[in-house]
Tab-separated table of N, CA and C in Angstrom:
chain	number	residue	atom	x	y	z
U	1	MET	N	0.809	-1.177	0.000
U	1	MET	CA	0.000	0.000	0.000
U	1	MET	C	0.870	1.266	0.000
U	2	GLN	N	1.909	1.234	0.749
U	2	GLN	CA	2.871	2.323	0.805
U	2	GLN	C	3.453	2.555	-0.585
U	3	GLU	N	3.735	1.453	-1.274
U	3	GLU	CA	4.325	1.544	-2.597
U	3	GLU	C	3.334	2.175	-3.583
U	4	THR	N	2.070	1.854	-3.454
U	4	THR	CA	1.033	2.408	-4.323
U	4	THR	C	0.884	3.909	-4.069
U	5	LYS	N	0.971	4.309	-2.790
U	5	LYS	CA	0.901	5.741	-2.466
U	5	LYS	C	2.079	6.490	-3.078
U	6	ASN	N	3.301	5.921	-2.956
U	6	ASN	CA	4.491	6.556	-3.532
U	6	ASN	C	4.372	6.657	-5.049
U	7	LEU	N	3.836	5.583	-5.653
U	7	LEU	CA	3.658	5.564	-7.098
U	7	LEU	C	2.635	6.619	-7.524
U	8	SER	N	1.576	6.775	-6.752
U	8	SER	CA	0.547	7.779	-7.060
U	8	SER	C	1.131	9.189	-6.977
U	9	TRP	N	1.926	9.429	-5.937
U	9	TRP	CA	2.537	10.754	-5.787
U	9	TRP	C	3.539	11.025	-6.909
U	10	LYS	N	4.300	10.008	-7.271
U	10	LYS	CA	5.262	10.184	-8.371
U	10	LYS	C	4.515	10.459	-9.669
U	11	TRP	N	3.414	9.707	-9.853
U	11	TRP	CA	2.634	9.908	-11.076
U	11	TRP	C	2.028	11.313	-11.088
U	12	LEU	N	1.493	11.755	-9.991
U	12	LEU	CA	0.921	13.092	-9.883
U	12	LEU	C	1.999	14.176	-10.068
U	13	ALA	N	3.161	13.946	-9.516
U	13	ALA	CA	4.266	14.907	-9.650
U	13	ALA	C	4.705	14.993	-11.105
U	14	THR	N	4.739	13.849	-11.798
U	14	THR	CA	5.123	13.836	-13.209
U	14	THR	C	4.086	14.577	-14.046
U	15	VAL	N	2.815	14.312	-13.792
U	15	VAL	CA	1.737	14.986	-14.516
U	15	VAL	C	1.801	16.496	-14.251
U	16	ALA	N	2.023	16.880	-13.012
U	16	ALA	CA	2.110	18.300	-12.655
U	16	ALA	C	3.299	18.953	-13.366
U	17	ALA	N	4.443	18.241	-13.408
U	17	ALA	CA	5.620	18.788	-14.084
U	17	ALA	C	5.353	18.961	-15.578
U	18	VAL	N	4.692	17.958	-16.186
U	18	VAL	CA	4.368	18.038	-17.618
U	18	VAL	C	3.405	19.203	-17.862
U	19	LEU	N	2.399	19.328	-17.010
U	19	LEU	CA	1.454	20.446	-17.154
U	19	LEU	C	2.158	21.798	-16.979
U	20	LEU	N	3.081	21.858	-16.037
U	20	LEU	CA	3.822	23.098	-15.809
U	20	LEU	C	4.659	23.457	-17.036
U	21	VAL	N	5.373	22.480	-17.583
U	21	VAL	CA	6.185	22.725	-18.791
U	21	VAL	C	5.265	23.134	-19.942
U	22	GLY	N	4.138	22.419	-20.096
U	22	GLY	CA	3.179	22.769	-21.153
U	22	GLY	C	2.647	24.174	-20.978
U	23	SER	N	2.334	24.529	-19.752
U	23	SER	CA	1.842	25.865	-19.456
U	23	SER	C	2.904	26.919	-19.786
U	24	LEU	N	4.152	26.672	-19.440
U	24	LEU	CA	5.241	27.602	-19.747
U	24	LEU	C	5.395	27.787	-21.256
U	25	ILE	N	5.311	26.681	-21.988
U	25	ILE	CA	5.429	26.756	-23.449
U	25	ILE	C	4.274	27.566	-24.032
U	26	LEU	N	3.053	27.282	-23.602
U	26	LEU	CA	1.901	28.026	-24.100
U	26	LEU	C	1.979	29.509	-23.716
U	27	ASN	N	2.418	29.795	-22.503
U	27	ASN	CA	2.598	31.192	-22.085
U	27	ASN	C	3.593	31.901	-23.001
U	28	TYR	N	4.690	31.241	-23.300
U	28	TYR	CA	5.709	31.814	-24.171
U	28	TYR	C	5.127	32.092	-25.564
U	29	VAL	N	4.430	31.092	-26.128
U	29	VAL	CA	3.852	31.231	-27.468
U	29	VAL	C	2.827	32.372	-27.491
U	30	TYR	N	1.899	32.376	-26.545
U	30	TYR	CA	0.850	33.393	-26.555
U	30	TYR	C	1.373	34.779	-26.186
U	31	PHE	N	2.400	34.830	-25.348
U	31	PHE	CA	3.005	36.122	-25.035
U	31	PHE	C	3.637	36.718	-26.288
U	32	ASN	N	4.348	35.893	-27.067
U	32	ASN	CA	4.943	36.391	-28.313
U	32	ASN	C	3.871	36.813	-29.313
U	33	ARG	N	2.768	36.086	-29.376
U	33	ARG	CA	1.665	36.485	-30.263
U	33	ARG	C	1.070	37.810	-29.788
U	34	TYR	N	0.954	37.977	-28.479
U	34	TYR	CA	0.431	39.224	-27.936
U	34	TYR	C	1.359	40.391	-28.301
U	35	LYS	N	2.671	40.176	-28.172
U	35	LYS	CA	3.633	41.219	-28.539
U	35	LYS	C	3.493	41.577	-30.018
U	36	GLU	N	3.360	40.560	-30.883
U	36	GLU	CA	3.180	40.802	-32.311
U	36	GLU	C	1.880	41.566	-32.554
U	37	PHE	N	0.814	41.156	-31.867
U	37	PHE	CA	-0.471	41.835	-32.006
U	37	PHE	C	-0.336	43.295	-31.604
U	38	LYS	N	0.349	43.526	-30.485
U	38	LYS	CA	0.535	44.902	-30.002
U	38	LYS	C	1.355	45.704	-31.012
U	39	GLU	N	2.401	45.115	-31.588
U	39	GLU	CA	3.197	45.814	-32.603
U	39	GLU	C	2.328	46.163	-33.811
U	40	TYR	N	1.516	45.215	-34.278
U	40	TYR	CA	0.642	45.477	-35.423
U	40	TYR	C	-0.391	46.547	-35.086
U	41	LYS	N	-0.903	46.495	-33.858
U	41	LYS	CA	-1.876	47.497	-33.438
U	41	LYS	C	-1.228	48.880	-33.419
U	42	ASP	N	0.005	48.977	-32.887
U	42	ASP	CA	0.716	50.256	-32.861
U	42	ASP	C	0.992	50.756	-34.277
U	43	LYS	N	1.387	49.852	-35.175
U	43	LYS	CA	1.640	50.235	-36.567
U	43	LYS	C	0.347	50.713	-37.226
U	44	TYR	N	-0.738	50.030	-36.944
U	44	TYR	CA	-2.040	50.408	-37.493
U	44	TYR	C	-2.421	51.816	-37.010
U	45	GLN	N	-2.256	52.069	-35.716
U	45	GLN	CA	-2.564	53.398	-35.164
U	45	GLN	C	-1.693	54.470	-35.829
U	46	SER	N	-0.419	54.155	-36.029
U	46	SER	CA	0.498	55.085	-36.671
U	46	SER	C	0.062	55.369	-38.106
U	47	LEU	N	-0.365	54.339	-38.816
U	47	LEU	CA	-0.857	54.522	-40.182
U	47	LEU	C	-2.110	55.394	-40.214
U	48	LEU	N	-3.004	55.193	-39.250
U	48	LEU	CA	-4.209	56.023	-39.183
U	48	LEU	C	-3.857	57.492	-38.969
U	49	VAL	N	-2.918	57.739	-38.079
U	49	VAL	CA	-2.489	59.118	-37.818
U	49	VAL	C	-1.878	59.719	-39.082
U	50	SER	N	-1.032	58.948	-39.768
U	50	SER	CA	-0.413	59.430	-41.006
U	50	SER	C	-1.467	59.714	-42.062
U	51	GLN	N	-2.427	58.820	-42.195
U	51	GLN	CA	-3.479	58.996	-43.191
U	51	GLN	C	-4.284	60.265	-42.894
U	52	ASN	N	-4.646	60.475	-41.632
U	52	ASN	CA	-5.400	61.673	-41.259
U	52	ASN	C	-4.595	62.937	-41.527
U	53	SER	N	-3.296	62.875	-41.276
U	53	SER	CA	-2.423	64.018	-41.533
U	53	SER	C	-2.358	64.317	-43.031
U	54	ILE	N	-2.234	63.278	-43.833
U	54	ILE	CA	-2.186	63.453	-45.291
U	54	ILE	C	-3.507	64.016	-45.795
U	55	LEU	N	-4.620	63.495	-45.296
U	55	LEU	CA	-5.927	64.002	-45.721
U	55	LEU	C	-6.104	65.474	-45.343
U	56	SER	N	-5.650	65.828	-44.146
U	56	SER	CA	-5.753	67.208	-43.689
U	56	SER	C	-4.904	68.128	-44.570
U	57	LYS	N	-3.677	67.709	-44.870
U	57	LYS	CA	-2.797	68.524	-45.712
U	57	LYS	C	-3.347	68.630	-47.132
U	58	THR	N	-3.933	67.545	-47.632
U	58	THR	CA	-4.525	67.571	-48.967
U	58	THR	C	-5.667	68.577	-49.010
U	59	LYS	N	-6.491	68.579	-47.971
U	59	LYS	CA	-7.603	69.530	-47.899
U	59	LYS	C	-7.072	70.966	-47.850
U	60	GLN	N	-6.040	71.193	-47.037
U	60	GLN	CA	-5.456	72.535	-46.937
U	60	GLN	C	-4.862	72.971	-48.275
U	61	MET	N	-4.215	72.034	-48.964
U	61	MET	CA	-3.622	72.363	-50.259
U	61	MET	C	-4.706	72.704	-51.284
U	62	GLN	N	-5.824	71.969	-51.250
U	62	GLN	CA	-6.925	72.254	-52.172
U	62	GLN	C	-7.521	73.622	-51.884
U	63	GLU	N	-7.686	73.948	-50.602
U	63	GLU	CA	-8.199	75.271	-50.227
U	63	GLU	C	-7.237	76.365	-50.690
U	64	SER	N	-5.938	76.123	-50.517
U	64	SER	CA	-4.932	77.090	-50.965
U	64	SER	C	-4.996	77.278	-52.474
U	65	LEU	N	-5.128	76.188	-53.204
U	65	LEU	CA	-5.220	76.255	-54.664
U	65	LEU	C	-6.447	77.053	-55.094
U	66	ASP	N	-7.571	76.829	-54.423
U	66	ASP	CA	-8.791	77.579	-54.734
U	66	ASP	C	-8.579	79.074	-54.534
U	67	ILE	N	-7.907	79.456	-53.473
U	67	ILE	CA	-7.634	80.872	-53.192
U	67	ILE	C	-6.713	81.449	-54.264
U	68	LEU	N	-5.657	80.716	-54.612
U	68	LEU	CA	-4.687	81.196	-55.593
U	68	LEU	C	-5.322	81.370	-56.977
U	69	GLN	N	-6.304	80.537	-57.294
U	69	GLN	CA	-6.928	80.592	-58.612
U	69	GLN	C	-8.094	81.581	-58.687
U	70	ASP	N	-8.495	82.137	-57.571
U	70	ASP	CA	-9.606	83.090	-57.548
U	70	ASP	C	-9.158	84.394	-58.220
U	71	PRO	N	-9.835	84.806	-59.307
U	71	PRO	CA	-9.410	86.015	-60.022
U	71	PRO	C	-9.571	87.304	-59.204
U	72	LYS	N	-10.373	87.280	-58.153
U	72	LYS	CA	-10.569	88.469	-57.314
U	72	LYS	C	-9.410	88.682	-56.335
U	73	VAL	N	-8.589	87.655	-56.139
U	73	VAL	CA	-7.514	87.714	-55.148
U	73	VAL	C	-6.284	88.406	-55.735
U	74	LEU	N	-5.807	89.418	-55.011
U	74	LEU	CA	-4.590	90.142	-55.405
U	74	LEU	C	-3.376	89.474	-54.767
U	75	LYS	N	-2.350	89.297	-55.567
U	75	LYS	CA	-1.083	88.746	-55.053
U	75	LYS	C	-0.179	89.926	-54.726
U	76	VAL	N	0.277	89.984	-53.469
U	76	VAL	CA	1.133	91.075	-53.016
U	76	VAL	C	2.488	90.485	-52.590
U	77	PRO	N	3.476	90.512	-53.495
U	77	PRO	CA	4.802	90.011	-53.115
U	77	PRO	C	5.445	90.937	-52.082
U	78	MET	N	6.102	90.335	-51.108
U	78	MET	CA	6.792	91.118	-50.077
U	78	MET	C	8.253	90.680	-50.031
U	79	PRO	N	9.103	91.391	-50.784
U	79	PRO	CA	10.529	91.049	-50.753
U	79	PRO	C	11.165	91.490	-49.435
U	80	GLY	N	12.355	90.970	-49.187
U	80	GLY	CA	13.083	91.296	-47.968
U	80	GLY	C	13.504	92.762	-47.919
U	81	THR	N	13.617	93.278	-46.718
U	81	THR	CA	14.087	94.653	-46.512
U	81	THR	C	15.610	94.680	-46.640
U	82	LYS	N	16.203	95.874	-46.554
U	82	LYS	CA	17.668	95.996	-46.655
U	82	LYS	C	18.359	95.181	-45.564
U	83	ALA	N	17.774	95.149	-44.380
U	83	ALA	CA	18.366	94.410	-43.263
U	83	ALA	C	18.247	92.896	-43.444
U	84	PHE	N	17.247	92.451	-44.191
U	84	PHE	CA	16.997	91.014	-44.384
U	84	PHE	C	16.696	90.733	-45.865
U	85	PRO	N	17.685	90.927	-46.741
U	85	PRO	CA	17.434	90.836	-48.188
U	85	PRO	C	17.019	89.449	-48.682
U	86	GLU	N	17.334	88.390	-47.957
U	86	GLU	CA	16.997	87.028	-48.383
U	86	GLU	C	15.549	86.655	-48.057
U	87	ALA	N	14.920	87.418	-47.187
U	87	ALA	CA	13.559	87.092	-46.741
U	87	ALA	C	12.552	87.327	-47.869
U	88	LEU	N	11.470	86.545	-47.836
U	88	LEU	CA	10.433	86.674	-48.859
U	88	LEU	C	9.132	86.075	-48.330
U	89	ALA	N	8.033	86.780	-48.558
U	89	ALA	CA	6.702	86.290	-48.199
U	89	ALA	C	5.709	86.893	-49.196
U	90	THR	N	4.532	86.322	-49.254
U	90	THR	CA	3.510	86.792	-50.179
U	90	THR	C	2.164	86.835	-49.471
U	91	VAL	N	1.431	87.931	-49.688
U	91	VAL	CA	0.070	88.060	-49.172
U	91	VAL	C	-0.879	87.878	-50.350
U	92	PHE	N	-1.958	87.163	-50.100
U	92	PHE	CA	-3.040	87.014	-51.068
U	92	PHE	C	-4.268	87.654	-50.418
U	93	TRP	N	-4.750	88.719	-51.042
U	93	TRP	CA	-5.800	89.525	-50.443
U	93	TRP	C	-6.978	89.640	-51.397
U	94	ASN	N	-8.163	89.357	-50.887
U	94	ASN	CA	-9.382	89.503	-51.658
U	94	ASN	C	-10.069	90.778	-51.166
U	95	PRO	N	-9.990	91.878	-51.922
U	95	PRO	CA	-10.587	93.134	-51.469
U	95	PRO	C	-12.112	93.054	-51.287
U	96	GLN	N	-12.778	92.147	-52.026
U	96	GLN	CA	-14.229	92.029	-51.888
U	96	GLN	C	-14.616	91.360	-50.575
U	97	SER	N	-14.029	90.197	-50.299
U	97	SER	CA	-14.351	89.485	-49.054
U	97	SER	C	-13.515	90.004	-47.891
U	98	GLN	N	-12.464	90.756	-48.194
U	98	GLN	CA	-11.528	91.324	-47.224
U	98	GLN	C	-10.677	90.268	-46.532
U	99	GLU	N	-10.661	89.054	-47.069
U	99	GLU	CA	-9.853	87.973	-46.491
U	99	GLU	C	-8.393	88.127	-46.896
U	100	VAL	N	-7.515	87.820	-45.955
U	100	VAL	CA	-6.076	87.930	-46.167
U	100	VAL	C	-5.439	86.583	-45.838
U	101	TYR	N	-4.587	86.120	-46.754
U	101	TYR	CA	-3.849	84.874	-46.559
U	101	TYR	C	-2.369	85.167	-46.741
U	102	LEU	N	-1.551	84.507	-45.945
U	102	LEU	CA	-0.103	84.720	-45.994
U	102	LEU	C	0.589	83.437	-46.394
U	103	LYS	N	1.555	83.562	-47.286
U	103	LYS	CA	2.420	82.437	-47.675
U	103	LYS	C	3.841	82.847	-47.343
U	104	VAL	N	4.470	82.078	-46.461
U	104	VAL	CA	5.865	82.339	-46.110
U	104	VAL	C	6.724	81.631	-47.146
U	105	ASN	N	7.449	82.415	-47.926
U	105	ASN	CA	8.335	81.827	-48.921
U	105	ASN	C	9.711	81.544	-48.318
U	106	LYS	N	10.234	82.542	-47.608
U	106	LYS	CA	11.559	82.355	-47.002
U	106	LYS	C	11.731	83.338	-45.843
U	107	LEU	N	11.588	82.799	-44.646
U	107	LEU	CA	11.859	83.562	-43.429
U	107	LEU	C	12.639	82.640	-42.493
U	108	PRO	N	13.640	83.169	-41.801
U	108	PRO	CA	14.372	82.307	-40.863
U	108	PRO	C	13.480	81.899	-39.684
U	109	GLU	N	13.716	80.710	-39.182
U	109	GLU	CA	12.946	80.206	-38.029
U	109	GLU	C	13.277	81.080	-36.815
U	110	PRO	N	12.271	81.654	-36.150
U	110	PRO	CA	12.552	82.511	-34.992
U	110	PRO	C	12.915	81.680	-33.758
U	111	THR	N	13.496	82.342	-32.782
U	111	THR	CA	13.782	81.679	-31.513
U	111	THR	C	12.453	81.397	-30.805
U	112	ALA	N	12.489	80.562	-29.784
U	112	ALA	CA	11.264	80.125	-29.100
U	112	ALA	C	10.477	81.280	-28.485
U	113	ASP	N	11.137	82.373	-28.132
U	113	ASP	CA	10.447	83.492	-27.495
U	113	ASP	C	9.991	84.568	-28.481
U	114	LYS	N	10.153	84.307	-29.788
U	114	LYS	CA	9.789	85.286	-30.819
U	114	LYS	C	8.761	84.688	-31.788
U	115	GLN	N	8.047	85.578	-32.477
U	115	GLN	CA	7.041	85.157	-33.437
U	115	GLN	C	6.870	86.268	-34.479
U	116	TYR	N	6.642	85.864	-35.713
U	116	TYR	CA	6.405	86.845	-36.771
U	116	TYR	C	4.973	87.368	-36.693
U	117	GLN	N	4.821	88.640	-37.108
U	117	GLN	CA	3.511	89.276	-37.091
U	117	GLN	C	3.311	90.016	-38.413
U	118	LEU	N	2.120	89.861	-38.988
U	118	LEU	CA	1.769	90.542	-40.232
U	118	LEU	C	1.070	91.853	-39.900
U	119	TRP	N	1.402	92.877	-40.686
U	119	TRP	CA	0.799	94.193	-40.523
U	119	TRP	C	0.237	94.660	-41.863
U	120	ALA	N	-0.921	95.298	-41.834
U	120	ALA	CA	-1.448	96.010	-43.002
U	120	ALA	C	-1.176	97.479	-42.742
U	121	ILE	N	-0.697	98.165	-43.750
U	121	ILE	CA	-0.471	99.600	-43.600
U	121	ILE	C	-1.686	100.300	-44.219
U	122	VAL	N	-2.484	100.935	-43.358
U	122	VAL	CA	-3.726	101.599	-43.762
U	122	VAL	C	-3.588	103.084	-43.449
U	123	ASP	N	-3.652	103.904	-44.493
U	123	ASP	CA	-3.499	105.366	-44.336
U	123	ASP	C	-2.223	105.704	-43.569
U	124	GLY	N	-1.150	104.981	-43.877
U	124	GLY	CA	0.153	105.240	-43.263
U	124	GLY	C	0.325	104.697	-41.861
U	125	LYS	N	-0.682	104.005	-41.326
U	125	LYS	CA	-0.595	103.477	-39.959
U	125	LYS	C	-0.632	101.956	-39.985
U	126	PRO	N	0.195	101.299	-39.142
U	126	PRO	CA	0.191	99.833	-39.099
U	126	PRO	C	-1.039	99.289	-38.361
U	127	VAL	N	-1.654	98.267	-38.951
U	127	VAL	CA	-2.802	97.601	-38.350
U	127	VAL	C	-2.430	96.129	-38.179
U	128	ASP	N	-2.583	95.628	-36.960
U	128	ASP	CA	-2.247	94.231	-36.657
U	128	ASP	C	-3.109	93.278	-37.476
U	129	MET	N	-2.462	92.360	-38.189
U	129	MET	CA	-3.171	91.340	-38.956
U	129	MET	C	-2.980	89.957	-38.336
U	130	GLY	N	-2.273	89.911	-37.207
U	130	GLY	CA	-2.098	88.656	-36.487
U	130	GLY	C	-0.699	88.076	-36.600
U	131	VAL	N	-0.401	87.199	-35.656
U	131	VAL	CA	0.861	86.462	-35.679
U	131	VAL	C	0.637	85.168	-36.456
U	132	PHE	N	1.719	84.553	-36.905
U	132	PHE	CA	1.568	83.326	-37.682
U	132	PHE	C	2.653	82.323	-37.340
U	133	GLU	N	2.376	81.090	-37.739
U	133	GLU	CA	3.240	79.961	-37.406
U	133	GLU	C	4.306	79.738	-38.469
U	134	MET	N	5.368	79.102	-38.057
U	134	MET	CA	6.435	78.701	-38.975
U	134	MET	C	6.436	77.172	-39.033
U	135	GLY	N	7.496	76.578	-39.533
U	135	GLY	CA	7.568	75.121	-39.646
U	135	GLY	C	6.740	74.637	-40.817
U	136	ASP	N	6.111	73.467	-40.680
U	136	ASP	CA	5.309	72.883	-41.758
U	136	ASP	C	4.150	73.787	-42.159
U	137	THR	N	3.557	74.459	-41.189
U	137	THR	CA	2.407	75.324	-41.451
U	137	THR	C	2.779	76.477	-42.370
U	138	ALA	N	4.005	76.958	-42.285
U	138	ALA	CA	4.427	78.119	-43.058
U	138	ALA	C	4.411	77.853	-44.556
U	139	SER	N	4.530	76.607	-44.971
U	139	SER	CA	4.565	76.317	-46.400
U	139	SER	C	3.183	76.401	-47.040
U	140	LEU	N	2.134	76.452	-46.232
U	140	LEU	CA	0.765	76.581	-46.747
U	140	LEU	C	0.262	78.002	-46.525
U	141	LEU	N	-0.865	78.316	-47.153
U	141	LEU	CA	-1.471	79.624	-46.904
U	141	LEU	C	-2.058	79.639	-45.499
U	142	GLN	N	-1.792	80.710	-44.789
U	142	GLN	CA	-2.341	80.864	-43.443
U	142	GLN	C	-3.324	82.033	-43.458
U	143	LYS	N	-4.507	81.773	-42.952
U	143	LYS	CA	-5.527	82.824	-42.914
U	143	LYS	C	-5.189	83.803	-41.797
U	144	MET	N	-5.229	85.076	-42.149
U	144	MET	CA	-4.929	86.130	-41.193
U	144	MET	C	-6.217	86.919	-40.926
U	145	LYS	N	-6.118	87.977	-40.154
U	145	LYS	CA	-7.282	88.817	-39.878
U	145	LYS	C	-7.725	89.519	-41.161
U	146	VAL	N	-8.980	89.917	-41.215
U	146	VAL	CA	-9.496	90.613	-42.405
U	146	VAL	C	-9.166	92.100	-42.323
U	147	THR	N	-9.064	92.721	-43.500
U	147	THR	CA	-8.849	94.163	-43.546
U	147	THR	C	-9.654	94.743	-44.698
U	148	GLY	N	-10.284	95.868	-44.432
U	148	GLY	CA	-11.108	96.512	-45.443
U	148	GLY	C	-10.295	97.204	-46.513
U	149	LYS	N	-9.217	97.805	-46.105
U	149	LYS	CA	-8.352	98.473	-47.077
U	149	LYS	C	-6.928	98.446	-46.557
U	150	ALA	N	-6.016	98.551	-47.489
U	150	ALA	CA	-4.601	98.575	-47.139
U	150	ALA	C	-3.828	99.098	-48.343
U	151	GLN	N	-2.709	99.753	-48.063
U	151	GLN	CA	-1.837	100.215	-49.137
U	151	GLN	C	-0.628	99.282	-49.279
U	152	MET	N	-0.284	98.621	-48.180
U	152	MET	CA	0.833	97.681	-48.209
U	152	MET	C	0.740	96.728	-47.025
U	153	PHE	N	1.579	95.700	-47.067
U	153	PHE	CA	1.675	94.724	-45.975
U	153	PHE	C	3.140	94.592	-45.584
U	154	ALA	N	3.378	94.223	-44.331
U	154	ALA	CA	4.749	94.022	-43.846
U	154	ALA	C	4.742	92.954	-42.759
U	155	VAL	N	5.904	92.345	-42.544
U	155	VAL	CA	6.083	91.340	-41.493
U	155	VAL	C	7.238	91.761	-40.610
U	156	THR	N	6.983	91.746	-39.303
U	156	THR	CA	8.035	92.035	-38.329
U	156	THR	C	8.201	90.842	-37.394
U	157	LEU	N	9.344	90.797	-36.747
U	157	LEU	CA	9.609	89.770	-35.737
U	157	LEU	C	9.367	90.408	-34.371
U	158	GLU	N	8.448	89.831	-33.614
U	158	GLU	CA	8.055	90.386	-32.316
U	158	GLU	C	8.199	89.321	-31.230
U	159	LYS	N	8.029	89.746	-29.973
U	159	LYS	CA	8.013	88.750	-28.897
U	159	LYS	C	6.786	87.860	-29.084
U	160	LYS	N	6.840	86.657	-28.581
U	160	LYS	CA	5.772	85.670	-28.763
U	160	LYS	C	4.427	86.274	-28.366
U	161	GLY	N	3.433	86.096	-29.215
U	161	GLY	CA	2.105	86.640	-28.960
U	161	GLY	C	1.830	87.934	-29.694
U	162	GLY	N	2.880	88.568	-30.219
U	162	GLY	CA	2.697	89.781	-31.004
U	162	GLY	C	2.873	91.058	-30.206
U	163	ALA	N	2.752	92.166	-30.920
U	163	ALA	CA	2.951	93.489	-30.319
U	163	ALA	C	1.821	94.413	-30.761
U	164	LEU	N	1.642	95.507	-30.018
U	164	LEU	CA	0.633	96.502	-30.377
U	164	LEU	C	1.122	97.395	-31.510
U	165	GLN	N	2.425	97.620	-31.560
U	165	GLN	CA	3.055	98.418	-32.610
U	165	GLN	C	4.238	97.621	-33.167
U	166	PRO	N	4.503	97.734	-34.463
U	166	PRO	CA	5.607	96.962	-35.049
U	166	PRO	C	6.970	97.463	-34.596
U	167	THR	N	7.895	96.531	-34.470
U	167	THR	CA	9.290	96.864	-34.183
U	167	THR	C	9.952	97.081	-35.546
U	168	MET	N	10.118	98.328	-35.919
U	168	MET	CA	10.542	98.675	-37.278
U	168	MET	C	11.906	98.098	-37.645
U	169	GLU	N	12.844	98.039	-36.692
U	169	GLU	CA	14.170	97.499	-37.006
U	169	GLU	C	14.137	95.974	-37.198
U	170	GLN	N	12.994	95.360	-36.871
U	170	GLN	CA	12.825	93.923	-37.080
U	170	GLN	C	11.855	93.630	-38.226
U	171	MET	N	11.703	94.584	-39.158
U	171	MET	CA	10.848	94.369	-40.321
U	171	MET	C	11.630	93.510	-41.327
U	172	TYR	N	11.081	92.342	-41.620
U	172	TYR	CA	11.765	91.402	-42.518
U	172	TYR	C	11.340	91.581	-43.977
U	173	VAL	N	10.045	91.754	-44.215
U	173	VAL	CA	9.549	91.891	-45.584
U	173	VAL	C	8.471	92.970	-45.617
U	174	ALA	N	8.288	93.568	-46.798
U	174	ALA	CA	7.235	94.561	-46.987
U	174	ALA	C	6.926	94.626	-48.480
U	175	GLY	N	5.643	94.860	-48.788
U	175	GLY	CA	5.254	94.960	-50.185
U	175	GLY	C	4.032	95.823	-50.360
U	176	LYS	N	4.053	96.658	-51.412
U	176	LYS	CA	2.918	97.530	-51.727
U	176	LYS	C	1.904	96.751	-52.548
U	177	ILE	N	0.652	97.104	-52.363
U	177	ILE	CA	-0.431	96.488	-53.130
U	177	ILE	C	-0.392	97.056	-54.548
U	178	PRO	N	-0.354	96.170	-55.551
U	178	PRO	CA	-0.273	96.667	-56.930
U	178	PRO	C	-1.536	97.433	-57.313
U	179	GLY	N	-1.338	98.430	-58.177
U	179	GLY	CA	-2.495	99.170	-58.688
U	179	GLY	C	-2.501	100.521	-58.208
């Protein structure tokens, strides 16, 4: 009887060891599948973000193209000033709707505490048209504040958030409205 008990315990211990090894193998297999699933899920999420970004940029580009092709829109080139001869930007202004769009052609990236600001010159006085972004956004048309009339536009570099009056020695580009 003692021998049968020992045999039963040995048999149970062997079965338990086999189950433990089997469990370890299955854990390893399913853990690796889970890691692969997580990698695919992360890649899928990344693709969705990329797709949404591409769709957004495509929409912005189409809107920009529509503005550029509108015969009512005046193109106002703004070459660099004497202090910044390499700088270049362009304003697209619709005098009927009074909408103003800015295209940064070539402006140096400002420091973190600075930001460019667009000004409309109306009756010889500067009128704030808003600050604008650089980086990827700068390559597209950026909608600025509306203006009823203007004789010219200019861009200055100001402290982040803009200024009430332009810093004239930091004027990068300026251009008169044709006509």
